[in-house]
Amino acid sequence: MKNLLDYIDSLKNYEKSGVPTGAGTDSRDGFDLGRMRRLLERFGNPHFKFKAIHIAGTKGKGSTAAFISNILRAEGYSVGCYTSPHIRTIRERILLGRCGDPVSPKLLSNLFDRIKQALDQAIIEENGCISHFEVFTTMAFILFAEENVDIAVVEAGLGGARDATNVISSSGLATSVITTVGEEHLAALGGSLETIAVAKAGIIKQNRPVRLFLLVILFS
């Protein structure tokens, strides 16, 4: 996977550099979702080919994604799960199938080899603005479509409204889930608890269900 890792490490990584002020807000300062849509269009709009559960929130997003994914697998569904960040290997961000294993190095590398030329062209056309997260989100969505998952559980990276994952259509959305909202990434999300809540609520789609999931952990 060295070629893939070297490639995405060469892209802008806001997890390492920090997120610009207002980047997660639904405003002219926010991340450009049009760029993400154009990138996905190059690959046949894979995000239109599976149903998704979309999760946003300040705390508990990853745990909620894991709980929901495991419940669905226990019921016999083939599940794609996309979360961030990872602990040991970037493969942990994409889980596939009925076992919920991290995507294999071979599958990930083969996909990268197939799409690299198109990625190169997209980066040129977008003036080098395509980020690490946008590329890996695109790869996850392509894999979910190609592996024919029954449903994808997708965790938003930052906020919701302008997050790269927020390209899921109303027709493809099974439900939105909002976990606990708190004062984190204040500058990137508008500066107040209210603006943070608005950004997270950006994953809610018209005429689609939404669930509030408050994760409570008890320590004995």
mmCIF file of C-alpha atoms in Angstrom:
data_model
loop_
_atom_site.group_PDB
_atom_site.id
_atom_site.type_symbol
_atom_site.label_atom_id
_atom_site.label_comp_id
_atom_site.label_asym_id
_atom_site.label_seq_id
_atom_site.Cartn_x
_atom_site.Cartn_y
_atom_site.Cartn_z
ATOM 1 C CA MET A 1 0.000 0.000 0.000
ATOM 2 C CA LYS A 2 3.010 2.298 -0.048
ATOM 3 C CA ASN A 3 1.996 3.993 -3.296
ATOM 4 C CA LEU A 4 -1.468 4.784 -1.939
ATOM 5 C CA LEU A 5 -0.179 6.035 1.409
ATOM 6 C CA ASP A 6 2.458 8.226 -0.210
ATOM 7 C CA TYR A 7 -0.167 9.636 -2.566
ATOM 8 C CA ILE A 8 -2.782 10.598 0.003
ATOM 9 C CA ASP A 9 -0.115 11.856 2.418
ATOM 10 C CA SER A 10 0.866 14.346 -0.276
ATOM 11 C CA LEU A 11 -2.635 15.865 -0.166
ATOM 12 C CA LYS A 12 -3.971 18.472 2.225
ATOM 13 C CA ASN A 13 -4.784 16.744 5.526
ATOM 14 C CA TYR A 14 -6.893 18.902 7.833
ATOM 15 C CA GLU A 15 -6.746 16.250 10.561
ATOM 16 C CA LYS A 16 -3.058 17.151 10.915
ATOM 17 C CA SER A 17 -2.932 20.803 9.917
ATOM 18 C CA GLY A 18 -6.152 21.956 11.580
ATOM 19 C CA VAL A 19 -9.421 23.056 10.031
ATOM 20 C CA PRO A 20 -9.783 26.641 8.734
ATOM 21 C CA THR A 21 -12.189 29.042 10.425
ATOM 22 C CA GLY A 22 -15.742 28.513 9.215
ATOM 23 C CA ALA A 23 -14.833 25.485 7.093
ATOM 24 C CA GLY A 24 -17.627 23.356 8.528
ATOM 25 C CA THR A 25 -20.346 25.981 8.241
ATOM 26 C CA ASP A 26 -22.896 26.195 5.466
ATOM 27 C CA SER A 27 -21.490 29.495 4.195
ATOM 28 C CA ARG A 28 -19.027 30.854 1.661
ATOM 29 C CA ASP A 29 -16.247 29.952 4.120
ATOM 30 C CA GLY A 30 -17.341 26.324 4.195
ATOM 31 C CA PHE A 31 -15.745 23.420 2.377
ATOM 32 C CA ASP A 32 -16.836 23.128 -1.264
ATOM 33 C CA LEU A 33 -19.228 20.169 -1.568
ATOM 34 C CA GLY A 34 -19.393 20.833 -5.296
ATOM 35 C CA ARG A 35 -15.783 19.661 -5.524
ATOM 36 C CA MET A 36 -16.696 16.384 -3.812
ATOM 37 C CA ARG A 37 -19.681 15.874 -6.101
ATOM 38 C CA ARG A 38 -17.518 16.470 -9.176
ATOM 39 C CA LEU A 39 -14.973 13.966 -7.899
ATOM 40 C CA LEU A 40 -17.608 11.301 -7.325
ATOM 41 C CA GLU A 41 -19.151 11.954 -10.733
ATOM 42 C CA ARG A 42 -15.867 10.879 -12.340
ATOM 43 C CA PHE A 43 -16.425 7.434 -10.871
ATOM 44 C CA GLY A 44 -20.079 7.011 -11.774
ATOM 45 C CA ASN A 45 -21.576 8.477 -8.582
ATOM 46 C CA PRO A 46 -21.014 5.370 -6.424
ATOM 47 C CA HIS A 47 -22.798 7.003 -3.464
ATOM 48 C CA PHE A 48 -26.085 6.649 -5.342
ATOM 49 C CA LYS A 49 -25.745 2.854 -5.430
ATOM 50 C CA PHE A 50 -26.259 1.970 -1.761
ATOM 51 C CA LYS A 51 -28.460 2.923 1.161
ATOM 52 C CA ALA A 52 -26.756 4.816 3.965
ATOM 53 C CA ILE A 53 -27.083 5.673 7.630
ATOM 54 C CA HIS A 54 -25.344 9.019 8.136
ATOM 55 C CA ILE A 55 -23.985 9.942 11.579
ATOM 56 C CA ALA A 56 -22.879 13.348 12.875
ATOM 57 C CA GLY A 57 -22.168 14.689 16.348
ATOM 58 C CA THR A 58 -19.390 15.845 18.635
ATOM 59 C CA LYS A 59 -18.918 12.753 20.777
ATOM 60 C CA GLY A 60 -19.852 9.118 20.244
ATOM 61 C CA LYS A 61 -19.989 9.093 16.427
ATOM 62 C CA GLY A 62 -17.501 6.269 16.003
ATOM 63 C CA SER A 63 -19.010 4.169 18.792
ATOM 64 C CA THR A 64 -22.490 4.723 17.400
ATOM 65 C CA ALA A 65 -21.308 3.668 13.932
ATOM 66 C CA ALA A 66 -19.773 0.521 15.420
ATOM 67 C CA PHE A 67 -22.908 -0.343 17.406
ATOM 68 C CA ILE A 68 -25.241 0.132 14.444
ATOM 69 C CA SER A 69 -22.933 -1.774 12.086
ATOM 70 C CA ASN A 70 -22.653 -4.720 14.472
ATOM 71 C CA ILE A 71 -26.421 -4.863 14.975
ATOM 72 C CA LEU A 72 -26.979 -4.912 11.207
ATOM 73 C CA ARG A 73 -24.334 -7.606 10.705
ATOM 74 C CA ALA A 74 -25.918 -9.719 13.432
ATOM 75 C CA GLU A 75 -29.148 -9.529 11.431
ATOM 76 C CA GLY A 76 -27.357 -10.906 8.393
ATOM 77 C CA TYR A 77 -26.716 -7.722 6.416
ATOM 78 C CA SER A 78 -23.568 -6.983 4.456
ATOM 79 C CA VAL A 79 -22.438 -3.655 5.881
ATOM 80 C CA GLY A 80 -19.980 -1.012 4.812
ATOM 81 C CA CYS A 81 -18.766 1.217 7.629
ATOM 82 C CA TYR A 82 -16.742 4.395 7.133
ATOM 83 C CA THR A 83 -15.259 6.182 10.148
ATOM 84 C CA SER A 84 -12.318 8.422 11.010
ATOM 85 C CA PRO A 85 -9.682 8.819 12.268
ATOM 86 C CA HIS A 86 -7.877 5.500 12.610
ATOM 87 C CA ILE A 87 -5.627 4.110 15.348
ATOM 88 C CA ARG A 88 -3.042 1.849 13.719
ATOM 89 C CA THR A 89 -3.802 1.591 10.018
ATOM 90 C CA ILE A 90 -5.867 3.649 7.612
ATOM 91 C CA ARG A 91 -7.601 0.426 6.585
ATOM 92 C CA GLU A 92 -9.561 0.642 9.864
ATOM 93 C CA ARG A 93 -11.584 3.495 8.373
ATOM 94 C CA ILE A 94 -13.311 1.176 5.886
ATOM 95 C CA LEU A 95 -15.003 -1.998 7.141
ATOM 96 C CA LEU A 96 -16.674 -4.346 4.691
ATOM 97 C CA GLY A 97 -19.030 -7.299 4.562
ATOM 98 C CA ARG A 98 -20.744 -9.527 7.084
ATOM 99 C CA CYS A 99 -17.662 -9.909 9.285
ATOM 100 C CA GLY A 100 -16.796 -6.248 9.591
ATOM 101 C CA ASP A 101 -13.117 -6.662 8.846
ATOM 102 C CA PRO A 102 -10.961 -3.710 7.750
ATOM 103 C CA VAL A 103 -10.615 -3.452 4.000
ATOM 104 C CA SER A 104 -7.762 -5.648 2.788
ATOM 105 C CA PRO A 105 -4.501 -4.054 1.585
ATOM 106 C CA LYS A 106 -4.922 -5.828 -1.764
ATOM 107 C CA LEU A 107 -8.443 -4.527 -2.367
ATOM 108 C CA LEU A 108 -7.475 -0.995 -1.399
ATOM 109 C CA SER A 109 -4.291 -0.995 -3.467
ATOM 110 C CA ASN A 110 -6.013 -2.441 -6.516
ATOM 111 C CA LEU A 111 -8.688 0.236 -6.325
ATOM 112 C CA PHE A 112 -6.068 2.966 -6.066
ATOM 113 C CA ASP A 113 -4.212 1.627 -9.112
ATOM 114 C CA ARG A 114 -7.465 1.685 -11.103
ATOM 115 C CA ILE A 115 -8.473 5.227 -10.206
ATOM 116 C CA LYS A 116 -5.119 6.997 -9.832
ATOM 117 C CA GLN A 117 -5.106 8.491 -13.322
ATOM 118 C CA ALA A 118 -8.585 9.943 -12.838
ATOM 119 C CA LEU A 119 -7.577 11.269 -9.400
ATOM 120 C CA ASP A 120 -4.536 12.966 -10.918
ATOM 121 C CA GLN A 121 -6.731 14.689 -13.481
ATOM 122 C CA ALA A 122 -9.270 15.735 -10.861
ATOM 123 C CA ILE A 123 -6.549 17.255 -8.680
ATOM 124 C CA ILE A 124 -5.255 19.259 -11.623
ATOM 125 C CA GLU A 125 -8.728 20.507 -12.555
ATOM 126 C CA GLU A 126 -9.497 21.439 -8.938
ATOM 127 C CA ASN A 127 -6.241 23.416 -8.643
ATOM 128 C CA GLY A 128 -4.790 21.026 -6.085
ATOM 129 C CA CYS A 129 -7.620 21.606 -3.599
ATOM 130 C CA ILE A 130 -8.763 17.992 -3.237
ATOM 131 C CA SER A 131 -7.987 16.765 0.270
ATOM 132 C CA HIS A 132 -6.821 13.531 1.870
ATOM 133 C CA PHE A 133 -10.292 13.044 3.372
ATOM 134 C CA GLU A 134 -12.110 13.653 0.094
ATOM 135 C CA VAL A 135 -10.013 11.069 -1.741
ATOM 136 C CA PHE A 136 -10.402 8.417 0.946
ATOM 137 C CA THR A 137 -14.135 9.073 1.266
ATOM 138 C CA THR A 138 -14.435 8.598 -2.494
ATOM 139 C CA MET A 139 -12.538 5.316 -2.284
ATOM 140 C CA ALA A 140 -14.821 4.107 0.506
ATOM 141 C CA PHE A 141 -17.944 4.921 -1.509
ATOM 142 C CA ILE A 142 -16.555 3.176 -4.599
ATOM 143 C CA LEU A 143 -15.824 0.052 -2.550
ATOM 144 C CA PHE A 144 -19.278 0.070 -0.946
ATOM 145 C CA ALA A 145 -20.848 0.223 -4.407
ATOM 146 C CA GLU A 146 -18.575 -2.422 -5.939
ATOM 147 C CA GLU A 147 -18.954 -4.800 -3.001
ATOM 148 C CA ASN A 148 -22.747 -4.404 -3.142
ATOM 149 C CA VAL A 149 -23.177 -3.728 0.558
ATOM 150 C CA ASP A 150 -26.760 -3.854 1.780
ATOM 151 C CA ILE A 151 -26.228 -0.643 3.709
ATOM 152 C CA ALA A 152 -23.387 1.757 4.536
ATOM 153 C CA VAL A 153 -22.911 3.363 7.932
ATOM 154 C CA VAL A 154 -21.100 6.638 7.324
ATOM 155 C CA GLU A 155 -19.594 8.884 9.992
ATOM 156 C CA ALA A 156 -19.195 12.558 9.127
ATOM 157 C CA GLY A 157 -15.677 13.845 9.587
ATOM 158 C CA LEU A 158 -16.333 17.443 10.682
ATOM 159 C CA GLY A 159 -19.687 19.031 11.367
ATOM 160 C CA GLY A 160 -22.114 17.755 8.779
ATOM 161 C CA ALA A 161 -23.448 20.396 6.432
ATOM 162 C CA ARG A 162 -20.167 20.861 4.520
ATOM 163 C CA ASP A 163 -18.511 17.560 5.349
ATOM 164 C CA ALA A 164 -17.308 15.533 2.354
ATOM 165 C CA THR A 165 -19.640 12.683 3.365
ATOM 166 C CA ASN A 166 -22.703 14.923 3.035
ATOM 167 C CA VAL A 167 -23.317 14.062 -0.611
ATOM 168 C CA ILE A 168 -25.720 11.248 0.184
ATOM 169 C CA SER A 169 -29.053 11.902 -1.517
ATOM 170 C CA SER A 170 -32.425 11.908 0.216
ATOM 171 C CA SER A 171 -33.460 8.813 -1.723
ATOM 172 C CA GLY A 172 -30.334 6.960 -0.598
ATOM 173 C CA LEU A 173 -30.567 7.959 3.048
ATOM 174 C CA ALA A 174 -32.068 5.354 5.380
ATOM 175 C CA THR A 175 -31.788 7.675 8.371
ATOM 176 C CA SER A 176 -29.659 10.446 9.818
ATOM 177 C CA VAL A 177 -28.293 10.048 13.343
ATOM 178 C CA ILE A 178 -27.187 12.932 15.572
ATOM 179 C CA THR A 179 -25.151 12.058 18.666
ATOM 180 C CA THR A 180 -24.154 14.347 21.533
ATOM 181 C CA VAL A 181 -23.325 17.910 20.451
ATOM 182 C CA GLY A 182 -20.666 19.887 22.302
ATOM 183 C CA GLU A 183 -18.279 22.802 21.933
ATOM 184 C CA GLU A 184 -15.520 21.262 19.841
ATOM 185 C CA HIS A 185 -13.958 22.760 16.673
ATOM 186 C CA LEU A 186 -15.634 26.030 17.636
ATOM 187 C CA ALA A 187 -13.879 28.218 15.095
ATOM 188 C CA ALA A 188 -14.448 25.777 12.239
ATOM 189 C CA LEU A 189 -18.129 25.411 13.074
ATOM 190 C CA GLY A 190 -19.192 29.006 13.591
ATOM 191 C CA GLY A 191 -18.135 29.866 17.130
ATOM 192 C CA SER A 192 -21.110 28.831 19.265
ATOM 193 C CA LEU A 193 -23.020 25.759 20.401
ATOM 194 C CA GLU A 194 -25.933 26.898 18.259
ATOM 195 C CA THR A 195 -23.874 27.097 15.059
ATOM 196 C CA ILE A 196 -22.309 23.730 15.838
ATOM 197 C CA ALA A 197 -25.777 22.201 16.180
ATOM 198 C CA VAL A 198 -26.817 23.764 12.868
ATOM 199 C CA ALA A 199 -23.733 22.319 11.148
ATOM 200 C CA LYS A 200 -24.393 18.838 12.536
ATOM 201 C CA ALA A 201 -28.052 19.064 11.521
ATOM 202 C CA GLY A 202 -26.905 19.634 7.949
ATOM 203 C CA ILE A 203 -26.971 15.862 7.384
ATOM 204 C CA ILE A 204 -30.749 15.799 7.895
ATOM 205 C CA LYS A 205 -32.647 15.403 4.629
ATOM 206 C CA GLN A 206 -36.205 16.388 3.796
ATOM 207 C CA ASN A 207 -38.772 13.605 4.281
ATOM 208 C CA ARG A 208 -36.155 11.241 5.735
ATOM 209 C CA PRO A 209 -36.083 10.042 9.362
ATOM 210 C CA VAL A 210 -33.615 11.374 11.914
ATOM 211 C CA ARG A 211 -32.614 9.829 15.243
ATOM 212 C CA LEU A 212 -30.931 11.330 18.283
ATOM 213 C CA PHE A 213 -28.487 8.871 19.824
ATOM 214 C CA LEU A 214 -27.109 9.808 23.241
ATOM 215 C CA LEU A 215 -24.274 7.502 24.169
ATOM 216 C CA VAL A 216 -23.968 6.925 27.902
ATOM 217 C CA ILE A 217 -21.007 4.926 29.204
ATOM 218 C CA LEU A 218 -21.030 3.789 32.823
ATOM 219 C CA PHE A 219 -17.712 3.065 34.506
ATOM 220 C CA SER A 220 -17.736 0.732 37.484
#
